[in-house]
Amino acid sequence: MGAMRRAAHIMRGELGGSRWELAVRAPSPRLLPYTGSLMGYDERTAAPLRRRELPGPRVVLIFEIGPPIRVISSTGDERFAGGFAAGLHDAHTVCDHDGHQRGIQVDLTPLGARRLFGRPMSELTSRVVSLRDLLPREHASLCERLATLRTWDARLDLVEGLLATRIESSSIDLRVTTWALRRIEERGGAIDIRALARELGYSHEHVIRTFRDHVGIPPKLFARIVRFDRLVKRIKAGGDVRWPALAQDLGYYDQSHLVRDVKQFTGLTPTEARGEIVDLAALVST
């Protein structure tokens, strides 16, 4: 896997009573089409901590090697010993811990998750599901094995090996959906879905059915989430955030359109959402 040549970048910091360590590295080339960076994390706080997790065009995998965090979503209030996967959501999720969390996070593309789990992504839509219910039985003790390893690189190697083996062994044909997702992402979500269906040469209804299987949500909602994710990244990047200008730059009809999406996806006003996003970005960059 070339772990020594791709050693994790270690970042440590302390802010507001929170001490944390992050171990981040890019995935191997074989996984690049299916995931972004791999990240190990270890955070300790003087008191219980709660964070709002915003929707994005990704399926989040958490391999827990510390006390299970609590996940509060539309499906309930749960803890998942051994980790979990969060499918695509159209609303925020709340996560909290009692003063310590430690694990590995992998952000998969929907198609990467489709190959990894080998099941329709509609089964994960707006849900948080235990990894023990999604992965074969032989991987049930993966998080226990991760906890015995002494370095972040060794832990990331183990996770990456699992991902590569299962994703590369999948024979699911995702070529059409791959092309469609690339078009949506290239346009930042500002795309007419019926026109996209015509480009694909399929009916609008067929494209929706395919997206529910391979992605988990209809293409129009996926495009909205891609556009919202671009907005979040713009806010994290800093600088002057003027809502009318952002609405125009990102392909919203107008500022009211942007406000509606922000309220749906975050449960906050744009100003409140910006504050939370900026605070989290400041913690990671400290």
Coordinates of C-alpha atoms in Angstrom, one line a residue, residues 187-191 223 226-235 243-253 257-258:
R187 CA -21.5 22.4 -12.5
G188 CA -21.5 22.8 -8.8
G189 CA -25.0 21.5 -8.6
A190 CA -26.4 24.2 -10.9
I191 CA -27.7 21.9 -13.5
A223 CA -27.4 18.6 -7.0
V226 CA -23.5 19.6 -4.0
R227 CA -24.3 23.3 -4.3
F228 CA -24.7 23.7 -0.5
D229 CA -21.4 21.9 0.0
R230 CA -19.7 24.5 -2.2
L231 CA -21.3 27.2 0.0
V232 CA -19.9 25.6 3.1
K233 CA -16.4 25.4 1.5
R234 CA -16.6 29.1 0.5
I235 CA -17.4 30.1 4.1
W243 CA -25.2 36.4 0.7
P244 CA -26.5 38.1 -2.5
A245 CA -23.1 37.7 -4.2
L246 CA -22.7 34.1 -3.0
A247 CA -26.2 33.2 -4.2
Q248 CA -25.3 34.5 -7.7
D249 CA -21.9 32.9 -7.8
L250 CA -23.2 29.5 -6.7
G251 CA -26.2 29.3 -9.0
Y252 CA -29.0 30.0 -6.7
Y253 CA -32.0 31.8 -8.1
H257 CA -33.4 30.5 -2.5
L258 CA -30.0 30.3 -0.7

